[in-house]
Short mmCIF file of C-alpha atoms and ligand atoms in Angstrom, two decimals:
data_model
loop_
_atom_site.label_atom_id
_atom_site.label_comp_id
_atom_site.label_asym_id
_atom_site.label_seq_id
_atom_site.Cartn_x
_atom_site.Cartn_y
_atom_site.Cartn_z
CA MET F 1 0.06 -0.04 0.03
CA ALA F 2 1.17 3.47 -0.66
CA LEU F 3 0.00 6.88 -1.63
CA HIS F 4 0.62 7.66 -5.31
CA ILE F 5 0.91 11.38 -6.18
CA MET F 6 1.16 12.79 -9.71
CA VAL F 7 1.91 16.45 -10.26
CA LEU F 8 -0.39 17.37 -13.14
CA GLY F 9 0.58 21.08 -12.99
CA ALA F 10 3.21 22.73 -10.92
CA ALA F 11 2.73 26.39 -11.86
CA ALA F 12 0.52 29.11 -10.33
CA GLY F 13 -2.37 30.84 -12.13
CA GLY F 14 -1.39 31.70 -15.72
CA GLY F 15 1.06 28.75 -15.96
CA PHE F 16 4.60 28.98 -17.24
CA PRO F 17 5.00 30.57 -19.66
CA GLN F 18 1.83 32.71 -19.02
CA TRP F 19 0.19 33.77 -22.30
CA ASN F 20 1.28 37.44 -22.12
CA ALA F 21 4.54 37.10 -20.28
CA ASN F 22 7.57 38.18 -22.23
CA ASN F 23 10.18 38.05 -19.51
CA GLU F 24 13.43 36.12 -20.25
CA ALA F 25 12.35 33.02 -18.38
CA SER F 26 9.14 32.81 -20.39
CA ARG F 27 11.03 33.32 -23.73
CA ARG F 28 13.53 30.49 -22.76
CA ALA F 29 10.51 28.29 -22.03
CA ARG F 30 9.03 28.94 -25.36
CA ALA F 31 12.28 28.38 -27.10
CA GLY F 32 12.43 24.89 -25.63
CA ASP F 33 15.39 25.59 -23.24
CA PRO F 34 15.76 22.33 -21.31
CA ALA F 35 16.64 24.50 -18.17
CA ALA F 36 13.21 26.26 -18.43
CA PRO F 37 10.56 23.45 -18.96
CA PRO F 38 6.97 24.72 -19.19
CA ARG F 39 4.70 24.03 -16.36
CA SER F 40 0.89 23.93 -16.52
CA GLN F 41 -1.49 25.18 -13.86
CA SER F 42 -1.79 23.85 -10.34
CA SER F 43 -3.26 20.38 -9.81
CA LEU F 44 -2.38 17.00 -8.39
CA ALA F 45 -3.87 13.44 -8.90
CA VAL F 46 -3.73 11.09 -5.94
CA SER F 47 -4.44 7.38 -5.75
CA ALA F 48 -4.24 4.69 -3.13
CA ASP F 49 -4.34 1.74 -5.57
CA GLY F 50 -2.88 3.29 -8.73
CA ARG F 51 -6.25 2.69 -10.55
CA THR F 52 -8.76 5.11 -9.10
CA TRP F 53 -7.77 8.70 -8.92
CA ILE F 54 -8.87 11.84 -7.04
CA LEU F 55 -7.90 15.16 -8.47
CA PHE F 56 -6.79 17.91 -6.06
CA ASN F 57 -7.88 21.07 -7.81
CA ALA F 58 -8.94 21.31 -11.48
CA SER F 59 -6.90 23.66 -13.47
CA PRO F 60 -7.78 25.20 -16.77
CA ASP F 61 -5.10 22.95 -18.26
CA LEU F 62 -6.85 19.81 -17.10
CA ARG F 63 -7.73 18.46 -20.58
CA GLN F 64 -4.14 18.43 -21.65
CA GLN F 65 -2.89 17.22 -18.17
CA ILE F 66 -5.23 14.15 -18.59
CA ASN F 67 -3.92 13.46 -22.16
CA ASP F 68 -0.39 13.77 -20.78
CA ASN F 69 -0.84 11.17 -18.07
CA PRO F 70 -1.82 7.67 -19.26
CA GLN F 71 -2.98 6.70 -15.72
CA LEU F 72 -5.87 9.12 -16.23
CA HIS F 73 -6.93 7.90 -19.64
CA PRO F 74 -10.25 5.92 -20.06
CA LYS F 75 -9.64 2.21 -19.52
CA GLU F 76 -12.85 0.37 -20.46
CA GLY F 77 -16.13 0.64 -22.31
CA VAL F 78 -17.28 3.52 -24.48
CA ARG F 79 -17.12 6.19 -21.78
CA HIS F 80 -14.94 5.81 -18.68
CA SER F 81 -12.59 7.71 -16.43
CA PRO F 82 -10.19 6.68 -13.69
CA ILE F 83 -10.91 10.08 -12.18
CA VAL F 84 -13.78 9.61 -9.71
CA GLY F 85 -13.62 12.90 -7.72
CA VAL F 86 -12.16 16.34 -7.32
CA VAL F 87 -11.28 18.05 -4.05
CA LEU F 88 -10.86 21.87 -4.20
CA THR F 89 -8.61 24.09 -1.90
CA ASN F 90 -10.08 27.37 -2.86
CA GLY F 91 -12.21 29.06 -5.58
CA ASP F 92 -9.23 30.54 -7.64
CA VAL F 93 -9.54 30.26 -11.39
CA ASP F 94 -6.44 28.14 -11.59
CA HIS F 95 -8.17 25.64 -9.20
CA VAL F 96 -11.75 25.51 -10.35
CA ALA F 97 -11.86 26.42 -14.15
CA GLY F 98 -10.87 22.86 -15.06
CA LEU F 99 -14.10 21.54 -13.71
CA LEU F 100 -15.57 22.74 -17.08
CA ASN F 101 -13.47 20.16 -18.80
CA LEU F 102 -15.12 17.38 -16.73
CA ARG F 103 -18.50 17.79 -18.31
CA GLU F 104 -20.16 15.12 -20.56
CA SER F 105 -22.15 13.31 -18.01
CA GLN F 106 -19.36 11.33 -16.32
CA PRO F 107 -20.21 10.37 -12.72
CA LEU F 108 -18.13 12.42 -10.39
CA ALA F 109 -18.03 13.77 -6.86
CA VAL F 110 -16.74 17.38 -6.27
CA TYR F 111 -15.67 18.31 -2.67
CA ALA F 112 -15.26 21.78 -1.36
CA THR F 113 -15.89 23.86 1.55
CA SER F 114 -19.51 25.31 1.71
CA ARG F 115 -18.06 28.66 0.95
CA VAL F 116 -16.38 27.41 -2.28
CA LEU F 117 -19.43 25.37 -3.18
CA SER F 118 -21.44 28.56 -2.93
CA VAL F 119 -19.15 30.18 -5.47
CA LEU F 120 -19.81 27.28 -7.94
CA ASP F 121 -23.55 27.53 -7.24
CA ARG F 122 -23.62 31.18 -8.01
CA ASN F 123 -21.70 30.79 -11.35
CA SER F 124 -24.30 28.91 -13.53
CA ILE F 125 -21.64 28.00 -16.07
CA PHE F 126 -20.69 25.03 -13.70
CA ASN F 127 -24.14 23.65 -14.26
CA VAL F 128 -22.52 22.01 -17.41
CA LEU F 129 -21.57 19.46 -14.81
CA ASN F 130 -24.90 17.72 -15.03
CA PRO F 131 -26.16 17.51 -11.45
CA ALA F 132 -27.62 13.99 -12.37
CA PHE F 133 -24.10 12.81 -12.71
CA VAL F 134 -21.89 15.08 -10.61
CA ASP F 135 -22.48 15.37 -6.81
CA ARG F 136 -21.27 18.51 -4.93
CA ARG F 137 -20.26 17.59 -1.45
CA ALA F 138 -19.50 19.98 1.39
CA MET F 139 -16.23 19.35 3.32
CA ALA F 140 -16.29 20.50 7.04
CA LEU F 141 -13.10 21.97 8.40
CA ASP F 142 -11.19 19.62 10.67
CA GLU F 143 -13.39 16.62 9.81
CA ALA F 144 -11.63 13.87 7.92
CA PHE F 145 -13.67 12.19 5.20
CA GLU F 146 -13.27 9.51 2.67
CA PRO F 147 -13.72 10.77 -0.87
CA ALA F 148 -15.99 8.44 -2.73
CA THR F 149 -17.34 7.94 -6.23
CA LYS F 150 -20.68 9.30 -7.17
CA ASP F 151 -22.34 5.96 -6.19
CA GLY F 152 -20.56 5.94 -2.78
CA ARG F 153 -17.63 3.59 -3.25
CA PRO F 154 -14.66 4.98 -1.21
CA ALA F 155 -11.52 5.75 -3.15
CA GLY F 156 -9.23 4.48 -0.47
CA LEU F 157 -8.08 8.03 0.82
CA LEU F 158 -8.75 9.93 4.01
CA VAL F 159 -8.73 13.62 3.53
CA GLU F 160 -8.75 16.26 6.30
CA PRO F 161 -9.36 19.94 5.44
CA PHE F 162 -8.10 22.80 7.70
CA ALA F 163 -8.16 26.49 7.27
CA VAL F 164 -4.98 28.23 6.44
CA PRO F 165 -4.17 32.05 6.27
CA GLY F 166 -5.10 33.28 2.80
CA LYS F 167 -7.32 35.47 0.70
CA VAL F 168 -10.73 35.21 -1.06
CA ALA F 169 -10.29 34.51 -4.82
CA LEU F 170 -9.38 37.63 -6.88
CA TYR F 171 -12.70 37.84 -8.68
CA LEU F 172 -14.55 37.77 -5.35
CA GLU F 173 -12.56 40.56 -3.70
CA ASP F 174 -14.84 43.24 -2.05
CA PRO F 175 -13.02 46.47 -2.10
CA ASP F 176 -15.33 47.81 0.59
CA ALA F 177 -14.75 45.04 3.08
CA GLY F 178 -11.57 46.32 4.56
CA ALA F 179 -7.87 44.89 4.30
CA ASP F 180 -8.88 41.37 3.85
CA PHE F 181 -11.39 42.05 1.04
CA GLY F 182 -14.10 39.94 2.67
CA THR F 183 -12.07 36.81 3.09
CA VAL F 184 -13.57 34.20 5.35
CA GLU F 185 -12.01 31.11 7.02
CA GLU F 186 -13.20 28.65 4.39
CA ASP F 187 -11.81 30.50 1.45
CA THR F 188 -8.34 28.80 1.65
CA ILE F 189 -7.62 25.44 3.01
CA GLY F 190 -4.81 22.94 3.37
CA LEU F 191 -5.38 19.19 3.19
CA ARG F 192 -3.92 16.20 4.96
CA VAL F 193 -4.23 13.44 2.47
CA ALA F 194 -3.77 9.86 3.71
CA GLU F 195 -4.26 6.24 2.75
CA ARG F 196 -7.35 5.04 4.37
CA ASP F 197 -5.93 1.53 5.03
CA GLY F 198 -2.21 2.41 5.57
CA LYS F 199 0.13 4.69 7.30
CA ALA F 200 1.17 6.90 4.38
CA TYR F 201 0.14 10.66 4.46
CA CYS F 202 1.17 14.04 3.19
CA TYR F 203 0.02 17.68 3.28
CA TYR F 204 -1.02 19.57 0.24
CA ILE F 205 -1.06 23.46 0.82
CA PRO F 206 -0.86 25.23 -2.51
CA GLY F 207 -1.94 28.67 -1.22
CA CYS F 208 -0.91 30.03 2.20
CA ALA F 209 -0.39 33.53 3.45
CA ALA F 210 1.51 32.74 6.63
CA LEU F 211 2.90 29.89 8.54
CA THR F 212 1.30 30.23 11.93
CA GLN F 213 2.44 28.45 15.03
CA GLU F 214 -0.47 26.28 14.86
CA LEU F 215 0.11 25.29 11.25
CA GLY F 216 3.78 24.71 12.06
CA GLN F 217 2.80 22.34 14.83
CA ARG F 218 0.47 20.49 12.55
CA LEU F 219 3.14 19.95 9.93
CA GLU F 220 5.96 19.06 12.31
CA GLY F 221 7.72 15.73 11.40
CA ALA F 222 5.44 15.10 8.37
CA PRO F 223 6.96 12.81 5.74
CA LEU F 224 6.00 15.14 2.84
CA VAL F 225 4.52 18.71 2.51
CA MET F 226 3.68 20.11 -0.85
CA PHE F 227 3.58 23.92 -0.18
CA ASP F 228 2.73 27.26 -1.77
CA GLY F 229 5.71 28.28 -4.00
CA THR F 230 4.14 31.21 -5.66
CA LEU F 231 6.93 33.77 -5.25
CA TRP F 232 10.60 33.84 -4.47
CA ARG F 233 10.42 37.23 -2.83
CA ASP F 234 7.39 39.35 -1.76
CA ASP F 235 8.07 42.16 -4.17
CA GLU F 236 9.13 40.18 -7.17
CA MET F 237 6.34 41.11 -9.46
CA VAL F 238 6.72 44.70 -8.76
CA VAL F 239 10.57 44.62 -9.24
CA GLN F 240 10.15 42.72 -12.55
CA GLN F 241 7.56 45.24 -13.62
CA ALA F 242 5.16 42.23 -14.11
CA GLY F 243 2.44 43.68 -11.83
CA VAL F 244 1.75 46.00 -9.06
CA LYS F 245 0.92 43.41 -6.23
CA THR F 246 3.18 41.96 -3.53
CA GLY F 247 2.80 38.40 -2.46
CA ARG F 248 1.25 39.53 0.81
CA ARG F 249 -1.42 41.45 -1.21
CA MET F 250 -2.16 38.25 -3.18
CA GLY F 251 -2.38 36.07 -0.08
CA HIS F 252 0.89 34.21 -0.68
CA MET F 253 3.88 34.00 1.67
CA SER F 254 7.19 33.98 -0.23
CA MET F 255 10.00 31.52 -0.14
CA THR F 256 12.54 33.95 1.22
CA GLY F 257 12.73 36.67 3.86
CA PRO F 258 12.45 36.38 7.67
CA GLU F 259 8.81 35.34 7.42
CA GLY F 260 9.32 33.26 4.28
CA SER F 261 8.62 29.56 3.92
CA ILE F 262 12.19 28.42 3.72
CA ALA F 263 12.88 30.02 7.14
CA ALA F 264 9.48 29.02 8.63
CA PHE F 265 10.05 25.31 7.76
CA ALA F 266 13.67 25.16 8.88
CA GLY F 267 12.91 23.59 12.32
CA LEU F 268 9.82 21.55 11.59
CA GLY F 269 11.59 18.28 10.69
CA VAL F 270 9.49 17.77 7.54
CA GLN F 271 11.24 15.03 5.62
CA ARG F 272 10.34 15.98 2.17
CA ARG F 273 9.39 19.62 1.13
CA ILE F 274 8.26 20.40 -2.34
CA PHE F 275 7.22 23.77 -3.66
CA ILE F 276 4.20 23.73 -5.94
CA HIS F 277 1.97 26.54 -7.45
CA ILE F 278 4.95 28.45 -8.67
CA ASN F 279 4.43 31.83 -10.43
CA ASN F 280 5.97 32.63 -13.82
CA THR F 281 8.03 35.35 -12.20
CA ASN F 282 9.67 33.01 -9.75
CA PRO F 283 13.36 32.36 -10.64
CA VAL F 284 13.27 28.81 -9.13
CA LEU F 285 11.54 27.74 -12.31
CA LEU F 286 14.93 27.97 -14.07
CA ALA F 287 17.13 24.92 -13.24
CA ASP F 288 20.17 26.97 -13.71
CA SER F 289 19.25 29.97 -11.46
CA PRO F 290 21.17 30.76 -8.23
CA GLU F 291 17.72 30.91 -6.52
CA ARG F 292 17.06 27.27 -7.58
CA ALA F 293 20.40 26.31 -6.07
CA GLU F 294 19.64 28.18 -2.88
CA ALA F 295 16.14 26.54 -2.47
CA GLU F 296 17.67 23.10 -3.02
CA ALA F 297 20.47 23.78 -0.73
CA ALA F 298 17.89 24.59 1.95
CA GLY F 299 16.32 20.99 1.34
CA TRP F 300 13.45 21.97 -1.04
CA GLU F 301 12.39 20.38 -4.28
CA ILE F 302 10.72 22.30 -7.05
CA ALA F 303 7.69 20.44 -8.42
CA TYR F 304 7.44 19.86 -12.20
CA ASP F 305 4.65 18.63 -14.45
CA GLY F 306 4.79 14.79 -14.58
CA MET F 307 6.57 14.45 -11.16
CA GLU F 308 5.52 11.28 -9.52
CA ILE F 309 5.83 10.70 -5.73
CA VAL F 310 5.18 7.56 -3.73
CA VAL F 311 4.76 8.06 0.00
C1 LIG P 401 -3.59 33.05 -6.76
O1 LIG P 401 -3.11 32.02 -6.52
O2 LIG P 401 -3.26 34.14 -6.17
C2 LIG P 401 -4.56 33.24 -7.88
O3 LIG P 401 -4.76 32.11 -8.56
C3 LIG P 401 -4.16 34.40 -8.80
C4 LIG P 401 -4.99 34.50 -9.96
O4 LIG P 401 -6.26 34.45 -9.80
O5 LIG P 401 -4.48 34.58 -11.05
MN1 LIG P 402 -3.68 30.29 -7.67
#
């Protein structure tokens, strides 16, 4: 028994290269530079048996991600998918837009907090997921559950959602709601993902604004944490003239700096640390950058599309 994890997409919203990004890194990626491999948008597939898969987030690149990973191809009959469910960690475009690729009356179960489900409910385009075939199931914070197929067969995983510091999705920001733009606790969650019938587990936290003491205690000694790798430094988009927002403004802690993730994880004894959800401005995307060397020297791995992990 083991937990099989496939990184379908390792980049943040926009992917790498992002459609309108013309920085050197993006140009290298488009030119096929082997040190700048493209990365699609943020998503994992996880399985306990290697046959039945649960998606963790559904990115706009999902159609291609399925085509690129034979484990996710149909295996039998005229219509079939090894994907039986989707678990969402927030309502961001990079994490929910891929649901639209999962139409065509295929039985599925979509899990999210009540808050994120209410966002899907308010956007009628998601009704292309025919409710006769696709269940929407609410996850309660701090309550572990077993993701199951539409007809109730457990997929062999145990998933526990918990709130992490973050920000409401960009398109839901309320400018009149103060400094947090109307963010509520259920907007951004982390997940503990475990085998139901085994000991293997990991944490998946693709968006996180701060590593609180409580979160640090939770992650202490974990065998694997896949963590928000959006930015190298808080002001990198401003410095690169790629945008006006800091990481802090976007609800993402950065890798570096005194409150950055590399420093925050230093004493936690997490055995394997992998950055995921990496923005197109982050120099760690380049295999030959000094920043990549620095992150690796600090014990971190940089996720890439097609990365397979067995816990
Ligand atoms: C984020 O992770 O901050 C969002 O996905 C940004 C976006 O909506 O592009
Ligand atoms: Mn995102």
